[in-house]
JSON list of C-alpha atoms in Angstrom, two decimals:
[
{"chain": "A", "resi": 1274, "resn": "MET", "atom": "CA", "xyz": [200.51, 62.87, 423.62]},
{"chain": "A", "resi": 1275, "resn": "ILE", "atom": "CA", "xyz": [201.87, 60.58, 420.65]},
{"chain": "A", "resi": 1276, "resn": "ARG", "atom": "CA", "xyz": [203.21, 56.94, 420.48]},
{"chain": "A", "resi": 1277, "resn": "LEU", "atom": "CA", "xyz": [206.70, 56.80, 420.15]},
{"chain": "A", "resi": 1278, "resn": "ASP", "atom": "CA", "xyz": [206.88, 54.59, 417.09]},
{"chain": "A", "resi": 1279, "resn": "LYS", "atom": "CA", "xyz": [204.32, 57.12, 415.18]},
{"chain": "A", "resi": 1280, "resn": "TYR", "atom": "CA", "xyz": [206.71, 60.03, 416.35]},
{"chain": "A", "resi": 1281, "resn": "LEU", "atom": "CA", "xyz": [209.77, 58.43, 415.00]},
{"chain": "A", "resi": 1282, "resn": "ALA", "atom": "CA", "xyz": [208.00, 57.48, 411.76]},
{"chain": "A", "resi": 1283, "resn": "ASP", "atom": "CA", "xyz": [206.36, 60.69, 411.31]},
{"chain": "A", "resi": 1284, "resn": "MET", "atom": "CA", "xyz": [209.60, 62.41, 411.37]},
{"chain": "A", "resi": 1285, "resn": "GLY", "atom": "CA", "xyz": [211.31, 59.76, 408.71]},
{"chain": "A", "resi": 1286, "resn": "ILE", "atom": "CA", "xyz": [213.13, 57.80, 410.69]},
{"chain": "A", "resi": 1287, "resn": "GLY", "atom": "CA", "xyz": [211.85, 54.63, 409.18]},
{"chain": "A", "resi": 1288, "resn": "THR", "atom": "CA", "xyz": [208.56, 52.46, 408.71]},
{"chain": "A", "resi": 1289, "resn": "ARG", "atom": "CA", "xyz": [206.60, 51.78, 411.93]},
{"chain": "A", "resi": 1290, "resn": "GLN", "atom": "CA", "xyz": [208.07, 48.35, 411.87]},
{"chain": "A", "resi": 1291, "resn": "GLU", "atom": "CA", "xyz": [211.88, 49.85, 411.37]},
{"chain": "A", "resi": 1292, "resn": "VAL", "atom": "CA", "xyz": [211.07, 52.07, 414.21]},
{"chain": "A", "resi": 1293, "resn": "LYS", "atom": "CA", "xyz": [209.70, 49.41, 416.60]},
{"chain": "A", "resi": 1294, "resn": "ARG", "atom": "CA", "xyz": [212.94, 46.87, 416.22]},
{"chain": "A", "resi": 1295, "resn": "ARG", "atom": "CA", "xyz": [215.06, 50.08, 417.03]},
{"chain": "A", "resi": 1296, "resn": "ILE", "atom": "CA", "xyz": [213.06, 51.01, 420.17]},
{"chain": "A", "resi": 1297, "resn": "ARG", "atom": "CA", "xyz": [212.57, 47.28, 421.18]},
{"chain": "A", "resi": 1298, "resn": "GLN", "atom": "CA", "xyz": [216.68, 47.21, 420.73]},
{"chain": "A", "resi": 1299, "resn": "GLY", "atom": "CA", "xyz": [217.56, 50.03, 423.18]},
{"chain": "A", "resi": 1300, "resn": "LYS", "atom": "CA", "xyz": [218.30, 52.56, 420.59]},
{"chain": "A", "resi": 1301, "resn": "VAL", "atom": "CA", "xyz": [215.81, 55.28, 421.48]},
{"chain": "A", "resi": 1302, "resn": "THR", "atom": "CA", "xyz": [215.97, 57.55, 424.37]},
{"chain": "A", "resi": 1303, "resn": "VAL", "atom": "CA", "xyz": [213.22, 60.23, 425.79]},
{"chain": "A", "resi": 1304, "resn": "ASP", "atom": "CA", "xyz": [214.58, 62.47, 428.46]},
{"chain": "A", "resi": 1305, "resn": "GLY", "atom": "CA", "xyz": [217.73, 60.59, 428.66]},
{"chain": "A", "resi": 1306, "resn": "THR", "atom": "CA", "xyz": [216.30, 57.32, 429.79]},
{"chain": "A", "resi": 1307, "resn": "VAL", "atom": "CA", "xyz": [215.78, 54.10, 427.45]},
{"chain": "A", "resi": 1308, "resn": "VAL", "atom": "CA", "xyz": [212.40, 53.38, 426.39]},
{"chain": "A", "resi": 1309, "resn": "ARG", "atom": "CA", "xyz": [211.90, 49.96, 424.91]},
{"chain": "A", "resi": 1310, "resn": "SER", "atom": "CA", "xyz": [208.15, 50.19, 424.45]},
{"chain": "A", "resi": 1311, "resn": "PRO", "atom": "CA", "xyz": [206.78, 51.59, 420.96]},
{"chain": "A", "resi": 1312, "resn": "GLU", "atom": "CA", "xyz": [203.32, 52.37, 422.71]},
{"chain": "A", "resi": 1313, "resn": "TYR", "atom": "CA", "xyz": [205.24, 54.82, 425.02]},
{"chain": "A", "resi": 1314, "resn": "LYS", "atom": "CA", "xyz": [203.47, 58.31, 425.06]},
{"chain": "A", "resi": 1315, "resn": "VAL", "atom": "CA", "xyz": [205.63, 61.14, 424.59]},
{"chain": "A", "resi": 1316, "resn": "ASP", "atom": "CA", "xyz": [204.70, 65.12, 423.63]},
{"chain": "A", "resi": 1317, "resn": "GLU", "atom": "CA", "xyz": [206.60, 67.55, 421.80]},
{"chain": "A", "resi": 1318, "resn": "GLU", "atom": "CA", "xyz": [208.14, 69.07, 424.99]},
{"chain": "A", "resi": 1319, "resn": "CYS", "atom": "CA", "xyz": [209.93, 65.47, 425.31]},
{"chain": "A", "resi": 1320, "resn": "THR", "atom": "CA", "xyz": [213.63, 65.19, 424.52]},
{"chain": "A", "resi": 1321, "resn": "VAL", "atom": "CA", "xyz": [213.59, 61.94, 422.22]},
{"chain": "A", "resi": 1322, "resn": "CYS", "atom": "CA", "xyz": [216.50, 60.80, 420.55]},
{"chain": "A", "resi": 1323, "resn": "CYS", "atom": "CA", "xyz": [217.43, 57.71, 418.30]},
{"chain": "A", "resi": 1324, "resn": "ASP", "atom": "CA", "xyz": [221.12, 56.23, 417.63]},
{"chain": "A", "resi": 1325, "resn": "GLY", "atom": "CA", "xyz": [222.23, 59.25, 419.66]},
{"chain": "A", "resi": 1326, "resn": "GLY", "atom": "CA", "xyz": [220.85, 61.91, 417.68]},
{"chain": "A", "resi": 1327, "resn": "ARG", "atom": "CA", "xyz": [218.21, 64.02, 418.66]},
{"chain": "A", "resi": 1328, "resn": "VAL", "atom": "CA", "xyz": [214.69, 63.80, 417.08]},
{"chain": "A", "resi": 1329, "resn": "CYS", "atom": "CA", "xyz": [212.67, 67.06, 416.91]},
{"chain": "A", "resi": 1330, "resn": "TYR", "atom": "CA", "xyz": [208.93, 66.64, 415.98]},
{"chain": "A", "resi": 1331, "resn": "GLU", "atom": "CA", "xyz": [207.23, 68.85, 413.69]},
{"chain": "A", "resi": 1332, "resn": "ALA", "atom": "CA", "xyz": [203.68, 68.57, 413.31]},
{"chain": "A", "resi": 1333, "resn": "PHE", "atom": "CA", "xyz": [203.70, 69.91, 409.59]},
{"chain": "A", "resi": 1334, "resn": "GLU", "atom": "CA", "xyz": [206.09, 70.59, 406.82]},
{"chain": "A", "resi": 1335, "resn": "TYR", "atom": "CA", "xyz": [205.97, 72.55, 404.14]},
{"chain": "A", "resi": 1336, "resn": "TYR", "atom": "CA", "xyz": [208.32, 72.57, 401.03]},
{"chain": "A", "resi": 1337, "resn": "MET", "atom": "CA", "xyz": [208.72, 74.60, 397.85]},
{"chain": "A", "resi": 1338, "resn": "LEU", "atom": "CA", "xyz": [209.57, 72.32, 394.88]},
{"chain": "A", "resi": 1339, "resn": "ASN", "atom": "CA", "xyz": [210.19, 73.61, 391.31]},
{"chain": "A", "resi": 1340, "resn": "LYS", "atom": "CA", "xyz": [208.35, 70.62, 389.81]},
{"chain": "A", "resi": 1341, "resn": "PRO", "atom": "CA", "xyz": [210.21, 69.57, 386.43]},
{"chain": "A", "resi": 1342, "resn": "ALA", "atom": "CA", "xyz": [208.22, 68.03, 383.29]},
{"chain": "A", "resi": 1343, "resn": "GLY", "atom": "CA", "xyz": [208.31, 64.58, 383.42]},
{"chain": "A", "resi": 1344, "resn": "VAL", "atom": "CA", "xyz": [207.37, 64.02, 386.72]},
{"chain": "A", "resi": 1345, "resn": "VAL", "atom": "CA", "xyz": [203.83, 62.79, 387.87]},
{"chain": "A", "resi": 1346, "resn": "SER", "atom": "CA", "xyz": [202.32, 65.07, 390.83]},
{"chain": "A", "resi": 1347, "resn": "ALA", "atom": "CA", "xyz": [201.11, 62.00, 392.78]},
{"chain": "A", "resi": 1348, "resn": "THR", "atom": "CA", "xyz": [202.59, 60.35, 396.07]},
{"chain": "A", "resi": 1349, "resn": "GLU", "atom": "CA", "xyz": [203.55, 56.96, 394.54]},
{"chain": "A", "resi": 1350, "resn": "ASP", "atom": "CA", "xyz": [203.36, 55.48, 390.80]},
{"chain": "A", "resi": 1351, "resn": "ARG", "atom": "CA", "xyz": [204.43, 51.93, 389.84]},
{"chain": "A", "resi": 1352, "resn": "THR", "atom": "CA", "xyz": [206.20, 53.28, 386.95]},
{"chain": "A", "resi": 1353, "resn": "GLU", "atom": "CA", "xyz": [206.38, 57.13, 386.83]},
{"chain": "A", "resi": 1354, "resn": "LYS", "atom": "CA", "xyz": [208.78, 59.09, 389.35]},
{"chain": "A", "resi": 1355, "resn": "THR", "atom": "CA", "xyz": [206.97, 61.50, 391.43]},
{"chain": "A", "resi": 1356, "resn": "VAL", "atom": "CA", "xyz": [207.10, 64.62, 392.97]},
{"chain": "A", "resi": 1357, "resn": "ILE", "atom": "CA", "xyz": [207.40, 63.05, 396.57]},
{"chain": "A", "resi": 1358, "resn": "ASP", "atom": "CA", "xyz": [210.21, 61.31, 395.22]},
{"chain": "A", "resi": 1359, "resn": "LEU", "atom": "CA", "xyz": [212.17, 64.33, 394.44]},
{"chain": "A", "resi": 1360, "resn": "ILE", "atom": "CA", "xyz": [212.02, 65.19, 398.08]},
{"chain": "A", "resi": 1361, "resn": "GLY", "atom": "CA", "xyz": [215.67, 63.70, 399.59]},
{"chain": "A", "resi": 1362, "resn": "GLY", "atom": "CA", "xyz": [216.83, 63.20, 403.04]},
{"chain": "A", "resi": 1363, "resn": "GLN", "atom": "CA", "xyz": [214.97, 61.38, 405.93]},
{"chain": "A", "resi": 1364, "resn": "ARG", "atom": "CA", "xyz": [211.45, 62.39, 404.65]},
{"chain": "A", "resi": 1365, "resn": "ARG", "atom": "CA", "xyz": [208.55, 61.66, 406.66]},
{"chain": "A", "resi": 1366, "resn": "LYS", "atom": "CA", "xyz": [205.93, 59.50, 404.80]},
{"chain": "A", "resi": 1367, "resn": "ASP", "atom": "CA", "xyz": [202.63, 61.72, 405.01]},
{"chain": "A", "resi": 1368, "resn": "LEU", "atom": "CA", "xyz": [204.16, 64.04, 402.61]},
{"chain": "A", "resi": 1369, "resn": "PHE", "atom": "CA", "xyz": [201.63, 64.71, 399.83]},
{"chain": "A", "resi": 1370, "resn": "PRO", "atom": "CA", "xyz": [201.51, 67.58, 396.76]},
{"chain": "A", "resi": 1371, "resn": "ALA", "atom": "CA", "xyz": [199.00, 70.24, 397.42]},
{"chain": "A", "resi": 1372, "resn": "GLY", "atom": "CA", "xyz": [197.48, 70.02, 394.23]},
{"chain": "A", "resi": 1373, "resn": "ARG", "atom": "CA", "xyz": [198.32, 68.65, 390.68]},
{"chain": "A", "resi": 1374, "resn": "LEU", "atom": "CA", "xyz": [200.64, 69.77, 387.83]},
{"chain": "A", "resi": 1375, "resn": "ASP", "atom": "CA", "xyz": [200.01, 68.22, 384.69]},
{"chain": "A", "resi": 1376, "resn": "LYS", "atom": "CA", "xyz": [203.28, 65.75, 383.97]},
{"chain": "A", "resi": 1377, "resn": "ASP", "atom": "CA", "xyz": [204.57, 67.82, 381.40]},
{"chain": "A", "resi": 1378, "resn": "THR", "atom": "CA", "xyz": [204.06, 71.04, 383.56]},
{"chain": "A", "resi": 1379, "resn": "GLU", "atom": "CA", "xyz": [206.79, 73.01, 385.55]},
{"chain": "A", "resi": 1380, "resn": "GLY", "atom": "CA", "xyz": [206.70, 75.09, 388.31]},
{"chain": "A", "resi": 1381, "resn": "LEU", "atom": "CA", "xyz": [205.47, 75.55, 391.87]},
{"chain": "A", "resi": 1382, "resn": "LEU", "atom": "CA", "xyz": [204.12, 72.87, 393.61]},
{"chain": "A", "resi": 1383, "resn": "LEU", "atom": "CA", "xyz": [203.50, 72.89, 397.32]},
{"chain": "A", "resi": 1384, "resn": "ILE", "atom": "CA", "xyz": [204.75, 69.74, 399.41]},
{"chain": "A", "resi": 1385, "resn": "THR", "atom": "CA", "xyz": [203.08, 69.37, 402.87]},
{"chain": "A", "resi": 1386, "resn": "ASN", "atom": "CA", "xyz": [201.24, 66.96, 405.14]},
{"chain": "A", "resi": 1387, "resn": "ASP", "atom": "CA", "xyz": [198.68, 69.76, 406.04]},
{"chain": "A", "resi": 1388, "resn": "GLY", "atom": "CA", "xyz": [195.73, 68.30, 404.41]},
{"chain": "A", "resi": 1389, "resn": "ALA", "atom": "CA", "xyz": [193.64, 71.26, 405.96]},
{"chain": "A", "resi": 1390, "resn": "LEU", "atom": "CA", "xyz": [195.47, 74.15, 404.88]},
{"chain": "A", "resi": 1391, "resn": "ALA", "atom": "CA", "xyz": [195.74, 72.37, 401.34]},
{"chain": "A", "resi": 1392, "resn": "HIS", "atom": "CA", "xyz": [192.23, 71.36, 401.15]},
{"chain": "A", "resi": 1393, "resn": "ARG", "atom": "CA", "xyz": [191.43, 75.30, 402.02]},
{"chain": "A", "resi": 1394, "resn": "LEU", "atom": "CA", "xyz": [193.97, 76.53, 399.33]},
{"chain": "A", "resi": 1395, "resn": "LEU", "atom": "CA", "xyz": [192.66, 74.33, 396.62]},
{"chain": "A", "resi": 1396, "resn": "SER", "atom": "CA", "xyz": [188.87, 74.83, 397.45]},
{"chain": "A", "resi": 1397, "resn": "PRO", "atom": "CA", "xyz": [186.91, 76.48, 394.43]},
{"chain": "A", "resi": 1398, "resn": "LYS", "atom": "CA", "xyz": [185.00, 78.48, 397.03]},
{"chain": "A", "resi": 1399, "resn": "LYS", "atom": "CA", "xyz": [188.23, 80.00, 398.21]},
{"chain": "A", "resi": 1400, "resn": "HIS", "atom": "CA", "xyz": [189.26, 82.04, 395.18]},
{"chain": "A", "resi": 1401, "resn": "VAL", "atom": "CA", "xyz": [192.59, 81.69, 395.36]},
{"chain": "A", "resi": 1402, "resn": "ASP", "atom": "CA", "xyz": [194.52, 82.93, 392.48]},
{"chain": "A", "resi": 1403, "resn": "LYS", "atom": "CA", "xyz": [197.12, 80.48, 390.56]},
{"chain": "A", "resi": 1404, "resn": "MET", "atom": "CA", "xyz": [199.32, 82.33, 388.01]},
{"chain": "A", "resi": 1405, "resn": "TYR", "atom": "CA", "xyz": [200.89, 80.42, 384.77]},
{"chain": "A", "resi": 1406, "resn": "TYR", "atom": "CA", "xyz": [203.31, 81.51, 382.49]},
{"chain": "A", "resi": 1407, "resn": "VAL", "atom": "CA", "xyz": [202.15, 80.31, 379.30]},
{"chain": "A", "resi": 1408, "resn": "ARG", "atom": "CA", "xyz": [203.25, 79.92, 375.45]},
{"chain": "A", "resi": 1409, "resn": "VAL", "atom": "CA", "xyz": [201.15, 79.17, 372.97]},
{"chain": "A", "resi": 1410, "resn": "LYS", "atom": "CA", "xyz": [201.36, 78.66, 368.93]},
{"chain": "A", "resi": 1411, "resn": "GLY", "atom": "CA", "xyz": [199.73, 81.43, 367.29]},
{"chain": "A", "resi": 1412, "resn": "ALA", "atom": "CA", "xyz": [198.97, 85.37, 368.13]},
{"chain": "A", "resi": 1413, "resn": "VAL", "atom": "CA", "xyz": [197.11, 85.92, 371.26]},
{"chain": "A", "resi": 1414, "resn": "THR", "atom": "CA", "xyz": [194.81, 88.98, 371.02]},
{"chain": "A", "resi": 1415, "resn": "GLU", "atom": "CA", "xyz": [192.70, 91.54, 373.00]},
{"chain": "A", "resi": 1416, "resn": "GLU", "atom": "CA", "xyz": [190.02, 89.33, 372.08]},
{"chain": "A", "resi": 1417, "resn": "ASP", "atom": "CA", "xyz": [191.67, 86.44, 373.75]},
{"chain": "A", "resi": 1418, "resn": "VAL", "atom": "CA", "xyz": [191.86, 88.72, 376.88]},
{"chain": "A", "resi": 1419, "resn": "HIS", "atom": "CA", "xyz": [188.14, 89.70, 376.97]},
{"chain": "A", "resi": 1420, "resn": "ALA", "atom": "CA", "xyz": [187.12, 85.86, 376.52]},
{"chain": "A", "resi": 1421, "resn": "MET", "atom": "CA", "xyz": [189.11, 84.71, 379.19]},
{"chain": "A", "resi": 1422, "resn": "ALA", "atom": "CA", "xyz": [187.87, 87.68, 381.38]},
{"chain": "A", "resi": 1423, "resn": "GLU", "atom": "CA", "xyz": [183.91, 86.26, 380.71]},
{"chain": "A", "resi": 1424, "resn": "GLY", "atom": "CA", "xyz": [184.71, 82.63, 381.53]},
{"chain": "A", "resi": 1425, "resn": "ILE", "atom": "CA", "xyz": [185.57, 79.87, 378.65]},
{"chain": "A", "resi": 1426, "resn": "ASN", "atom": "CA", "xyz": [183.23, 76.93, 377.53]},
{"chain": "A", "resi": 1427, "resn": "ILE", "atom": "CA", "xyz": [186.09, 74.10, 377.81]},
{"chain": "A", "resi": 1428, "resn": "GLY", "atom": "CA", "xyz": [183.34, 71.13, 377.54]},
{"chain": "A", "resi": 1429, "resn": "SER", "atom": "CA", "xyz": [182.91, 68.65, 374.52]},
{"chain": "A", "resi": 1430, "resn": "SER", "atom": "CA", "xyz": [180.10, 69.75, 371.82]},
{"chain": "A", "resi": 1431, "resn": "ALA", "atom": "CA", "xyz": [177.48, 67.78, 373.69]},
{"chain": "A", "resi": 1432, "resn": "LEU", "atom": "CA", "xyz": [178.53, 69.20, 377.32]},
{"chain": "A", "resi": 1433, "resn": "GLU", "atom": "CA", "xyz": [179.06, 72.52, 378.42]},
{"chain": "A", "resi": 1434, "resn": "GLU", "atom": "CA", "xyz": [181.67, 73.05, 380.90]},
{"chain": "A", "resi": 1435, "resn": "TRP", "atom": "CA", "xyz": [182.35, 76.59, 381.71]},
{"chain": "A", "resi": 1436, "resn": "THR", "atom": "CA", "xyz": [185.43, 78.23, 383.36]},
{"chain": "A", "resi": 1437, "resn": "LYS", "atom": "CA", "xyz": [185.38, 81.38, 386.06]},
{"chain": "A", "resi": 1438, "resn": "PRO", "atom": "CA", "xyz": [186.49, 84.42, 384.70]},
{"chain": "A", "resi": 1439, "resn": "ALA", "atom": "CA", "xyz": [190.38, 84.23, 384.65]},
{"chain": "A", "resi": 1440, "resn": "VAL", "atom": "CA", "xyz": [193.06, 87.30, 384.05]},
{"chain": "A", "resi": 1441, "resn": "LEU", "atom": "CA", "xyz": [195.21, 87.09, 380.83]},
{"chain": "A", "resi": 1442, "resn": "ASP", "atom": "CA", "xyz": [198.17, 89.46, 380.72]},
{"chain": "A", "resi": 1443, "resn": "ILE", "atom": "CA", "xyz": [199.93, 89.16, 377.01]},
{"chain": "A", "resi": 1444, "resn": "ILE", "atom": "CA", "xyz": [203.80, 89.42, 377.14]},
{"chain": "A", "resi": 1445, "resn": "SER", "atom": "CA", "xyz": [204.35, 88.96, 373.59]},
{"chain": "A", "resi": 1446, "resn": "SER", "atom": "CA", "xyz": [202.53, 88.20, 370.33]},
{"chain": "A", "resi": 1447, "resn": "GLY", "atom": "CA", "xyz": [203.16, 86.61, 366.98]},
{"chain": "A", "resi": 1448, "resn": "ARG", "atom": "CA", "xyz": [203.96, 83.11, 365.51]},
{"chain": "A", "resi": 1449, "resn": "GLU", "atom": "CA", "xyz": [204.13, 81.99, 368.96]},
{"chain": "A", "resi": 1450, "resn": "SER", "atom": "CA", "xyz": [203.02, 83.95, 371.88]},
{"chain": "A", "resi": 1451, "resn": "ALA", "atom": "CA", "xyz": [203.80, 84.54, 375.69]},
{"chain": "A", "resi": 1452, "resn": "VAL", "atom": "CA", "xyz": [201.25, 85.21, 378.24]},
{"chain": "A", "resi": 1453, "resn": "ARG", "atom": "CA", "xyz": [200.53, 84.93, 382.11]},
{"chain": "A", "resi": 1454, "resn": "LEU", "atom": "CA", "xyz": [197.09, 83.72, 383.06]},
{"chain": "A", "resi": 1455, "resn": "THR", "atom": "CA", "xyz": [195.74, 83.60, 386.71]},
{"chain": "A", "resi": 1456, "resn": "ILE", "atom": "CA", "xyz": [192.78, 81.48, 387.44]},
{"chain": "A", "resi": 1457, "resn": "GLN", "atom": "CA", "xyz": [191.29, 80.28, 390.60]},
{"chain": "A", "resi": 1458, "resn": "GLU", "atom": "CA", "xyz": [190.17, 76.97, 389.56]},
{"chain": "A", "resi": 1459, "resn": "GLY", "atom": "CA", "xyz": [191.94, 73.34, 388.85]},
{"chain": "A", "resi": 1460, "resn": "LYS", "atom": "CA", "xyz": [190.00, 71.65, 386.20]},
{"chain": "A", "resi": 1461, "resn": "TYR", "atom": "CA", "xyz": [191.57, 68.89, 384.11]},
{"chain": "A", "resi": 1462, "resn": "HIS", "atom": "CA", "xyz": [194.04, 70.15, 381.90]},
{"chain": "A", "resi": 1463, "resn": "GLN", "atom": "CA", "xyz": [192.34, 73.72, 382.35]},
{"chain": "A", "resi": 1464, "resn": "VAL", "atom": "CA", "xyz": [194.98, 75.94, 380.92]},
{"chain": "A", "resi": 1465, "resn": "LYS", "atom": "CA", "xyz": [195.46, 73.77, 378.02]},
{"chain": "A", "resi": 1466, "resn": "ARG", "atom": "CA", "xyz": [191.72, 73.42, 377.29]},
{"chain": "A", "resi": 1467, "resn": "MET", "atom": "CA", "xyz": [191.03, 77.05, 377.80]},
{"chain": "A", "resi": 1468, "resn": "PHE", "atom": "CA", "xyz": [193.34, 78.37, 374.97]},
{"chain": "A", "resi": 1469, "resn": "LEU", "atom": "CA", "xyz": [192.47, 74.96, 372.90]},
{"chain": "A", "resi": 1470, "resn": "ALA", "atom": "CA", "xyz": [189.09, 76.39, 372.93]},
{"chain": "A", "resi": 1471, "resn": "ARG", "atom": "CA", "xyz": [190.44, 79.47, 371.91]},
{"chain": "A", "resi": 1472, "resn": "GLY", "atom": "CA", "xyz": [192.09, 77.79, 368.44]},
{"chain": "A", "resi": 1473, "resn": "LYS", "atom": "CA", "xyz": [195.58, 77.81, 370.41]},
{"chain": "A", "resi": 1474, "resn": "GLU", "atom": "CA", "xyz": [198.05, 74.89, 371.23]},
{"chain": "A", "resi": 1475, "resn": "VAL", "atom": "CA", "xyz": [199.86, 75.44, 374.69]},
{"chain": "A", "resi": 1476, "resn": "THR", "atom": "CA", "xyz": [203.55, 74.32, 373.93]},
{"chain": "A", "resi": 1477, "resn": "TYR", "atom": "CA", "xyz": [205.21, 75.37, 377.47]},
{"chain": "A", "resi": 1478, "resn": "LEU", "atom": "CA", "xyz": [203.31, 75.78, 380.74]},
{"chain": "A", "resi": 1479, "resn": "LYS", "atom": "CA", "xyz": [204.62, 76.79, 383.97]},
{"chain": "A", "resi": 1480, "resn": "ARG", "atom": "CA", "xyz": [203.07, 77.72, 387.45]},
{"chain": "A", "resi": 1481, "resn": "GLU", "atom": "CA", "xyz": [204.62, 81.09, 388.92]},
{"chain": "A", "resi": 1482, "resn": "ARG", "atom": "CA", "xyz": [202.34, 81.51, 391.74]},
{"chain": "A", "resi": 1483, "resn": "MET", "atom": "CA", "xyz": [199.67, 80.34, 393.99]},
{"chain": "A", "resi": 1484, "resn": "GLY", "atom": "CA", "xyz": [198.06, 82.69, 396.26]},
{"chain": "A", "resi": 1485, "resn": "ALA", "atom": "CA", "xyz": [200.75, 85.06, 398.16]},
{"chain": "A", "resi": 1486, "resn": "LEU", "atom": "CA", "xyz": [203.35, 81.94, 397.30]},
{"chain": "A", "resi": 1487, "resn": "ALA", "atom": "CA", "xyz": [205.75, 82.94, 394.28]},
{"chain": "A", "resi": 1488, "resn": "LEU", "atom": "CA", "xyz": [208.38, 80.40, 392.88]},
{"chain": "A", "resi": 1489, "resn": "ASP", "atom": "CA", "xyz": [211.70, 80.75, 394.06]},
{"chain": "A", "resi": 1490, "resn": "GLU", "atom": "CA", "xyz": [213.41, 81.46, 390.54]},
{"chain": "A", "resi": 1491, "resn": "SER", "atom": "CA", "xyz": [216.77, 80.43, 392.23]},
{"chain": "A", "resi": 1492, "resn": "LEU", "atom": "CA", "xyz": [215.28, 76.88, 392.30]},
{"chain": "A", "resi": 1493, "resn": "GLN", "atom": "CA", "xyz": [216.30, 74.74, 389.60]},
{"chain": "A", "resi": 1494, "resn": "PRO", "atom": "CA", "xyz": [213.78, 72.51, 387.92]},
{"chain": "A", "resi": 1495, "resn": "GLY", "atom": "CA", "xyz": [213.53, 69.63, 390.53]},
{"chain": "A", "resi": 1496, "resn": "GLU", "atom": "CA", "xyz": [214.92, 71.45, 393.34]},
{"chain": "A", "resi": 1497, "resn": "TYR", "atom": "CA", "xyz": [213.03, 72.36, 396.35]},
{"chain": "A", "resi": 1498, "resn": "ARG", "atom": "CA", "xyz": [213.48, 74.29, 399.79]},
{"chain": "A", "resi": 1499, "resn": "ARG", "atom": "CA", "xyz": [211.38, 74.45, 403.07]},
{"chain": "A", "resi": 1500, "resn": "LEU", "atom": "CA", "xyz": [208.84, 77.39, 403.47]},
{"chain": "A", "resi": 1501, "resn": "THR", "atom": "CA", "xyz": [210.54, 80.57, 405.14]},
{"chain": "A", "resi": 1502, "resn": "GLU", "atom": "CA", "xyz": [208.49, 81.81, 408.12]},
{"chain": "A", "resi": 1503, "resn": "GLU", "atom": "CA", "xyz": [207.30, 84.87, 406.13]},
{"chain": "A", "resi": 1504, "resn": "GLU", "atom": "CA", "xyz": [205.98, 82.68, 403.21]},
{"chain": "A", "resi": 1505, "resn": "LEU", "atom": "CA", "xyz": [204.20, 80.25, 405.44]},
{"chain": "A", "resi": 1506, "resn": "LYS", "atom": "CA", "xyz": [202.57, 83.38, 407.13]},
{"chain": "A", "resi": 1507, "resn": "ASP", "atom": "CA", "xyz": [201.56, 84.77, 403.81]},
{"chain": "A", "resi": 1508, "resn": "LEU", "atom": "CA", "xyz": [200.27, 81.37, 402.83]},
{"chain": "A", "resi": 1509, "resn": "TYR", "atom": "CA", "xyz": [197.79, 81.37, 406.01]},
{"chain": "A", "resi": 1510, "resn": "GLU", "atom": "CA", "xyz": [196.93, 85.11, 405.42]},
{"chain": "A", "resi": 1511, "resn": "THR", "atom": "CA", "xyz": [195.92, 83.68, 401.66]},
{"chain": "A", "resi": 1512, "resn": "ASP", "atom": "CA", "xyz": [193.89, 81.41, 403.06]},
{"chain": "A", "resi": 1513, "resn": "ARG", "atom": "CA", "xyz": [192.19, 83.34, 405.69]},
{"chain": "A", "resi": 1514, "resn": "HIS", "atom": "CA", "xyz": [191.11, 86.26, 403.11]},
{"chain": "A", "resi": 1515, "resn": "ALA", "atom": "CA", "xyz": [190.41, 83.75, 400.37]}
]
């Protein structure tokens, strides 16, 4: 059971104060009866309507976002536009990005309010693959492939910080190279630091996959959609087998 005001606020109808006001004004019904008490308890089986429209409760929501460059992976920021700002409509207040992408990094980002799933997907102990498309200055060689496979020291000269083994696939190599890198961690600026440790500068970075969830290439940067039932099932399978 859940309080009526929380039910409505969770579904993005308004803030707790706004929905309390609507309830007290008689604009909310439960199973066809006007309810004026914000504390009234309802469950998912109840038919809740606000201003004549039905409000169906979902405990969790899952969105795939193609994060554009220039947007920060945060729920709120005083000066920068956030990934949550990109989710339009009557969005719920408890959404957050599952993990972070650097401000200038593009690509797959899961937006949800399922904290337990997000924690398991992001835990280093779970070994969930994160695959990135990367462009770097300079030629990427088989020596780089072997080095990445053994783990890279991305620490400072005074402090070592080794990554776990990573898989590097060379797409093209030259004055500017294109590669795909698969890692199982999410250290601060990790991909950039791994290539920097090999003497190469990352010029473009895009996450294409996290576990079984692959970026929908039809989504333009800044666009998003709900996960399909099949994608959500695969994501939970990733969690269980990681």
